[in-house]
PDB file of C-alpha atoms in Angstrom:
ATOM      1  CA  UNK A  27      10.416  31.364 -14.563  1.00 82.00           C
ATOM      2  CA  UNK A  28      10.748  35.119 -14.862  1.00 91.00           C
ATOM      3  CA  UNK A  29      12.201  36.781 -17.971  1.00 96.00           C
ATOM      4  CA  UNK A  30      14.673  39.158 -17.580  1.00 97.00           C
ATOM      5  CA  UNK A  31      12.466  42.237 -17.736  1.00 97.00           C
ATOM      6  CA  UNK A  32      10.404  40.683 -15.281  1.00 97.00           C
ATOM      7  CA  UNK A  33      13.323  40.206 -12.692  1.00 97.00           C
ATOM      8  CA  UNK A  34      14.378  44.234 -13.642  1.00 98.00           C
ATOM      9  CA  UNK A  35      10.698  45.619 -13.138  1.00 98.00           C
ATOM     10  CA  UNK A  36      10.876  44.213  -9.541  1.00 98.00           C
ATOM     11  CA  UNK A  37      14.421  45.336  -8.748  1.00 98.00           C
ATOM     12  CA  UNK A  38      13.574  48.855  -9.804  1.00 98.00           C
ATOM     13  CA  UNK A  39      10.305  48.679  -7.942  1.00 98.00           C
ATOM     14  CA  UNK A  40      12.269  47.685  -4.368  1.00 98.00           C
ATOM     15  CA  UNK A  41      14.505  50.392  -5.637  1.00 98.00           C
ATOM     16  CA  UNK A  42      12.215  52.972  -5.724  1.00 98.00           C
ATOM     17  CA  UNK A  43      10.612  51.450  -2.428  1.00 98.00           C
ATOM     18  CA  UNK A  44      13.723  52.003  -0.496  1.00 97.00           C
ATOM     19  CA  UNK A  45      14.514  55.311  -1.821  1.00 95.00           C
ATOM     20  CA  UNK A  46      10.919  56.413  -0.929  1.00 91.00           C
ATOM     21  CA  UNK A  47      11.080  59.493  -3.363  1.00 92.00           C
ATOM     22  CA  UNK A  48      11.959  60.521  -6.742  1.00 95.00           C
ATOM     23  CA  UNK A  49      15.131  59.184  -8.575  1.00 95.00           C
ATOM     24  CA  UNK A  50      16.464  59.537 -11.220  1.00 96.00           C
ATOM     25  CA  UNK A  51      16.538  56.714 -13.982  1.00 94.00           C
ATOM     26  CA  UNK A  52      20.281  56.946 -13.788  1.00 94.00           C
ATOM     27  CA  UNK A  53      20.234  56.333 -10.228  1.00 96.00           C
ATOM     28  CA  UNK A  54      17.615  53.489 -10.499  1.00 97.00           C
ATOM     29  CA  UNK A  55      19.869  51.939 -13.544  1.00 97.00           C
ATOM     30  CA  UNK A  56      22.762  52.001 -11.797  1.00 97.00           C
ATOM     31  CA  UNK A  57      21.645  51.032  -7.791  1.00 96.00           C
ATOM     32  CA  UNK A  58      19.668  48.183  -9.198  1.00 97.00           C
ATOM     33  CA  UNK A  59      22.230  47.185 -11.859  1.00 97.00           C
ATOM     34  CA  UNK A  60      19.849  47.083 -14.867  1.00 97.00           C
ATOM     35  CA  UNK A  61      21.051  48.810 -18.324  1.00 97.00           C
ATOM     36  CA  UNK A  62      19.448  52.228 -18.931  1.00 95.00           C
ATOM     37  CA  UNK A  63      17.989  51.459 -22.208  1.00 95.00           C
ATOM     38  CA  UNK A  64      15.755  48.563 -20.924  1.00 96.00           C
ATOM     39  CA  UNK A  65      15.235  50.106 -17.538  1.00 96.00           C
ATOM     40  CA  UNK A  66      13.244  52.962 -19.735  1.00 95.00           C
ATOM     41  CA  UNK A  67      10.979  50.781 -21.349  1.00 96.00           C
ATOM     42  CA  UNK A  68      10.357  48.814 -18.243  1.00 97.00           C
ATOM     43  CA  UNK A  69       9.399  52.280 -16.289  1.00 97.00           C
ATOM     44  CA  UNK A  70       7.238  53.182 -19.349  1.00 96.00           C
ATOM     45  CA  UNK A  71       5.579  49.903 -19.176  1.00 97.00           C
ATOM     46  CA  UNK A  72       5.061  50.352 -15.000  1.00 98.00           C
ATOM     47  CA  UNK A  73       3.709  53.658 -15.793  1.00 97.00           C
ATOM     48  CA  UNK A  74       1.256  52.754 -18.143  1.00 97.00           C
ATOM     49  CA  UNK A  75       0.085  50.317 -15.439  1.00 97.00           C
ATOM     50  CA  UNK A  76      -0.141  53.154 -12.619  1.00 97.00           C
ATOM     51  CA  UNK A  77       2.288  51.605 -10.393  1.00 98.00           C
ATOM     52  CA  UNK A  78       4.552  54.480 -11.191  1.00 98.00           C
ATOM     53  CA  UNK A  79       4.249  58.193 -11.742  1.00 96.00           C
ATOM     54  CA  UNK A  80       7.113  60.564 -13.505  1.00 95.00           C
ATOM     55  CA  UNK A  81       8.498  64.028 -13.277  1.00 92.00           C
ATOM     56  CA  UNK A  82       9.782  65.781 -16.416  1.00 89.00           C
ATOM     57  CA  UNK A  83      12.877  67.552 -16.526  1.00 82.00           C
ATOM     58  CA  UNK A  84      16.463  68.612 -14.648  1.00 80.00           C
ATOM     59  CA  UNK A  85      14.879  67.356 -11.070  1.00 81.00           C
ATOM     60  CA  UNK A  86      12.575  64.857 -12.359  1.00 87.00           C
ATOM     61  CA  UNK A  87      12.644  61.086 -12.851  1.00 93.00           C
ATOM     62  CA  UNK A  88      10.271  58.231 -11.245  1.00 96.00           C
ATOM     63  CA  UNK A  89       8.364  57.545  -8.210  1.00 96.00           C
ATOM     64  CA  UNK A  90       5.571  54.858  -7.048  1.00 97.00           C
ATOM     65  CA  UNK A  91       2.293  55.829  -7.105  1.00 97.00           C
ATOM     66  CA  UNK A  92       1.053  53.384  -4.742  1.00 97.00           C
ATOM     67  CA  UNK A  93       2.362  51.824  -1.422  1.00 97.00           C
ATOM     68  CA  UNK A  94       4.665  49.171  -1.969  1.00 98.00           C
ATOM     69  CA  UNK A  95       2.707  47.040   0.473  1.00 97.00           C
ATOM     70  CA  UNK A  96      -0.298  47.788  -2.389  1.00 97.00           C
ATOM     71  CA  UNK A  97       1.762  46.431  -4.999  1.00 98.00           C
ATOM     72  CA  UNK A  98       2.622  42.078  -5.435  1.00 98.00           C
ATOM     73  CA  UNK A  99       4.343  39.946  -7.459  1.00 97.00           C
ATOM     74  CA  UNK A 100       1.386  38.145  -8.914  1.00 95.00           C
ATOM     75  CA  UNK A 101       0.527  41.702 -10.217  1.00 96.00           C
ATOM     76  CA  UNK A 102       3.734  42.052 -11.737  1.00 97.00           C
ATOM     77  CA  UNK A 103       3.988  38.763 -13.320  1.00 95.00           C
ATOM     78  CA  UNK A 104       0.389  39.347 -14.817  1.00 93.00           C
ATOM     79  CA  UNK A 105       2.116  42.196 -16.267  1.00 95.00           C
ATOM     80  CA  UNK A 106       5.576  41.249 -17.472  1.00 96.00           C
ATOM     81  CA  UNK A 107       5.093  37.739 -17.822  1.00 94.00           C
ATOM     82  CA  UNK A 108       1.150  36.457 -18.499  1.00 90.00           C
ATOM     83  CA  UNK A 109      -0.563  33.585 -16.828  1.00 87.00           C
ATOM     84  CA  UNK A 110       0.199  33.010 -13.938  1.00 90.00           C
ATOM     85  CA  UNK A 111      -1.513  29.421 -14.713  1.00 89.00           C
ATOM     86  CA  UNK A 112       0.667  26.248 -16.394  1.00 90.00           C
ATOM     87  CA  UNK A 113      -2.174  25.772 -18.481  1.00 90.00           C
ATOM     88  CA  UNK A 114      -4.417  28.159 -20.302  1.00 88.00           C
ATOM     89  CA  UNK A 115      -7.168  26.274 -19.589  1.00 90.00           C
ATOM     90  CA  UNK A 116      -6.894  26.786 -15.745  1.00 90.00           C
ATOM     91  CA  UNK A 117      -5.983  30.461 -15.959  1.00 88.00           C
ATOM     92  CA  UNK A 118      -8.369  33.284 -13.938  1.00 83.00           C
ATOM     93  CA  UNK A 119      -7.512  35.540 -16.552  1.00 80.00           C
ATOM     94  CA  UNK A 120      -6.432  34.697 -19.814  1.00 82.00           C
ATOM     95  CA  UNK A 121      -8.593  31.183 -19.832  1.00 86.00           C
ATOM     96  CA  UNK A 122      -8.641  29.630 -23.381  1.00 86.00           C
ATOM     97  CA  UNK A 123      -9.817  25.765 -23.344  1.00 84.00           C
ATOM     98  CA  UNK A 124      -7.274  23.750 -24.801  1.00 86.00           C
ATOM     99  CA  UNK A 125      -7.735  22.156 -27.984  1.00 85.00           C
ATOM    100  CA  UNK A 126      -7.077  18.616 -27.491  1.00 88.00           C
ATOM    101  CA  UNK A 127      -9.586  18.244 -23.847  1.00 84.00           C
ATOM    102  CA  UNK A 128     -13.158  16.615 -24.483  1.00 84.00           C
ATOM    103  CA  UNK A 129     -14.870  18.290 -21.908  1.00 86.00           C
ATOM    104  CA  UNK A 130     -13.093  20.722 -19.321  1.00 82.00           C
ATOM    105  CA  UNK A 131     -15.570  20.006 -16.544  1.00 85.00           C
ATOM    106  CA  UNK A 132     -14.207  17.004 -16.278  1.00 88.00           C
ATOM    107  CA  UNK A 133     -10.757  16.837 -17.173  1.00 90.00           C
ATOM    108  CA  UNK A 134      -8.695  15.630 -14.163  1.00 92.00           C
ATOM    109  CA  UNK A 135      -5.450  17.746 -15.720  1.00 93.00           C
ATOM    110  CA  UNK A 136      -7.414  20.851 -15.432  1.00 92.00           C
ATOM    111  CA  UNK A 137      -8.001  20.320 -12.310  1.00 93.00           C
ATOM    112  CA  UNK A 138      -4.624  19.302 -10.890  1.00 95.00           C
ATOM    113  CA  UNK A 139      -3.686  22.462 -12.666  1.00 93.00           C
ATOM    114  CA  UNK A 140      -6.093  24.716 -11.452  1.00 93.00           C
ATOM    115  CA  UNK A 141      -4.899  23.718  -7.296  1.00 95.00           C
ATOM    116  CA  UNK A 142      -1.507  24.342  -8.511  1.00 95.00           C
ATOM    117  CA  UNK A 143      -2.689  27.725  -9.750  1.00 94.00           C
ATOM    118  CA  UNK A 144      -4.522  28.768  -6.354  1.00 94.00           C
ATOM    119  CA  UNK A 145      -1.289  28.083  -4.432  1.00 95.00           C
ATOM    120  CA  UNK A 146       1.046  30.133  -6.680  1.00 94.00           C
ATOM    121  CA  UNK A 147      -1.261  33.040  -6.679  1.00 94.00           C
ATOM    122  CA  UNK A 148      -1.990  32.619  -2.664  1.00 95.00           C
ATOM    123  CA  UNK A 149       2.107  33.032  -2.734  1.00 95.00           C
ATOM    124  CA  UNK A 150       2.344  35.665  -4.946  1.00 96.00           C
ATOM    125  CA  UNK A 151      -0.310  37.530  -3.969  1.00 96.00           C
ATOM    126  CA  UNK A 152       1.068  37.586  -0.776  1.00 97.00           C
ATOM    127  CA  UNK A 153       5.213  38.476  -1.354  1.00 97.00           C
ATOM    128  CA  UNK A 154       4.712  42.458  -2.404  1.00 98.00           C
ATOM    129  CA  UNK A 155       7.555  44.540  -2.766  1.00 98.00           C
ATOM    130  CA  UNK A 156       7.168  45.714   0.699  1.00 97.00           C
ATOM    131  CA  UNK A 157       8.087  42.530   1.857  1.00 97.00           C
ATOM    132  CA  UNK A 158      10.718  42.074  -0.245  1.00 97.00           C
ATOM    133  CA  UNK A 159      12.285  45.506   0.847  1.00 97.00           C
ATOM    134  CA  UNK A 160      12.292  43.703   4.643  1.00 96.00           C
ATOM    135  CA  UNK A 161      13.444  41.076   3.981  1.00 95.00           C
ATOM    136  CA  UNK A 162       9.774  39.553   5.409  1.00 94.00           C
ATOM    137  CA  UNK A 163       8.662  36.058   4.339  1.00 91.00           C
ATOM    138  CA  UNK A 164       5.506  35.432   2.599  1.00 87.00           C
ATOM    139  CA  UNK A 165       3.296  32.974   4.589  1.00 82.00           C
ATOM    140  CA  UNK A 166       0.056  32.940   2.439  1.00 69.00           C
TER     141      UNK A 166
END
């Protein structure tokens, strides 16, 4: 499930998208309906990640620095929300063996776990804000 912030850093991304230039954060607060205060940190945090760029003063605000074709949702969730595995144990990523599992080669949860993983990323990896602008459907 995505958290809140999660949710916001994708509607201000298909904001952004669709405007094509630079807004405002006003503008992006208030066409994507996300408060101001937490739209900031969420820009900060998709800055730091090069996904968008900023302008300083009266005319500036933000912009994407890549095509929104360029950017997905599996990014994002690595971002905003970890794992995109149920278990750590079957996560590209952020793999930790779990404490409790005799041998990982061979445990048949990992496993389940680790097809389950492959299709959500195939999905992910294939819905990028681009397609969400459109409207397209994701067929991974």
């Amino acid at each position: 499930m995505l958290t809140q912030k999660g949710k916001y850093a994708i509607k201000a991304l298909v904001y952004l998208a669709e405007k094509g230039e630079l807004v405002r954060t006003q503008e992006v607060a208030d066409g994507a309906h996300i408060p101001k205060k937490f739209l900031e940190s969420i820009l900060i945090e998709l800055k730091n990640h090069g996904l968008v760029g900023s302008r300083q003063g009266a005319a500036g605000g933000y912009f994407l620095t890549r095509k929104p074709t360029e950017i997905t949702i599996a990014e994002l969730h690595r971002i905003f929300e970890g794992p995109i595995a149920l278990l750590q144990c079957a996560a590209l990523k952020f793999y930790k063996p779990c404490d409790d599992c005799d041998d990982v080669a061979t445990c048949h949860l990992r496993q389940a776990m680790i097809q389950v993983r492959n299709q959500t990323i195939k999905a992910l990896e294939c819905l990028t804000i681009q397609k969400i602008v459109d409207g397209e459907e994701c067929n991974p």
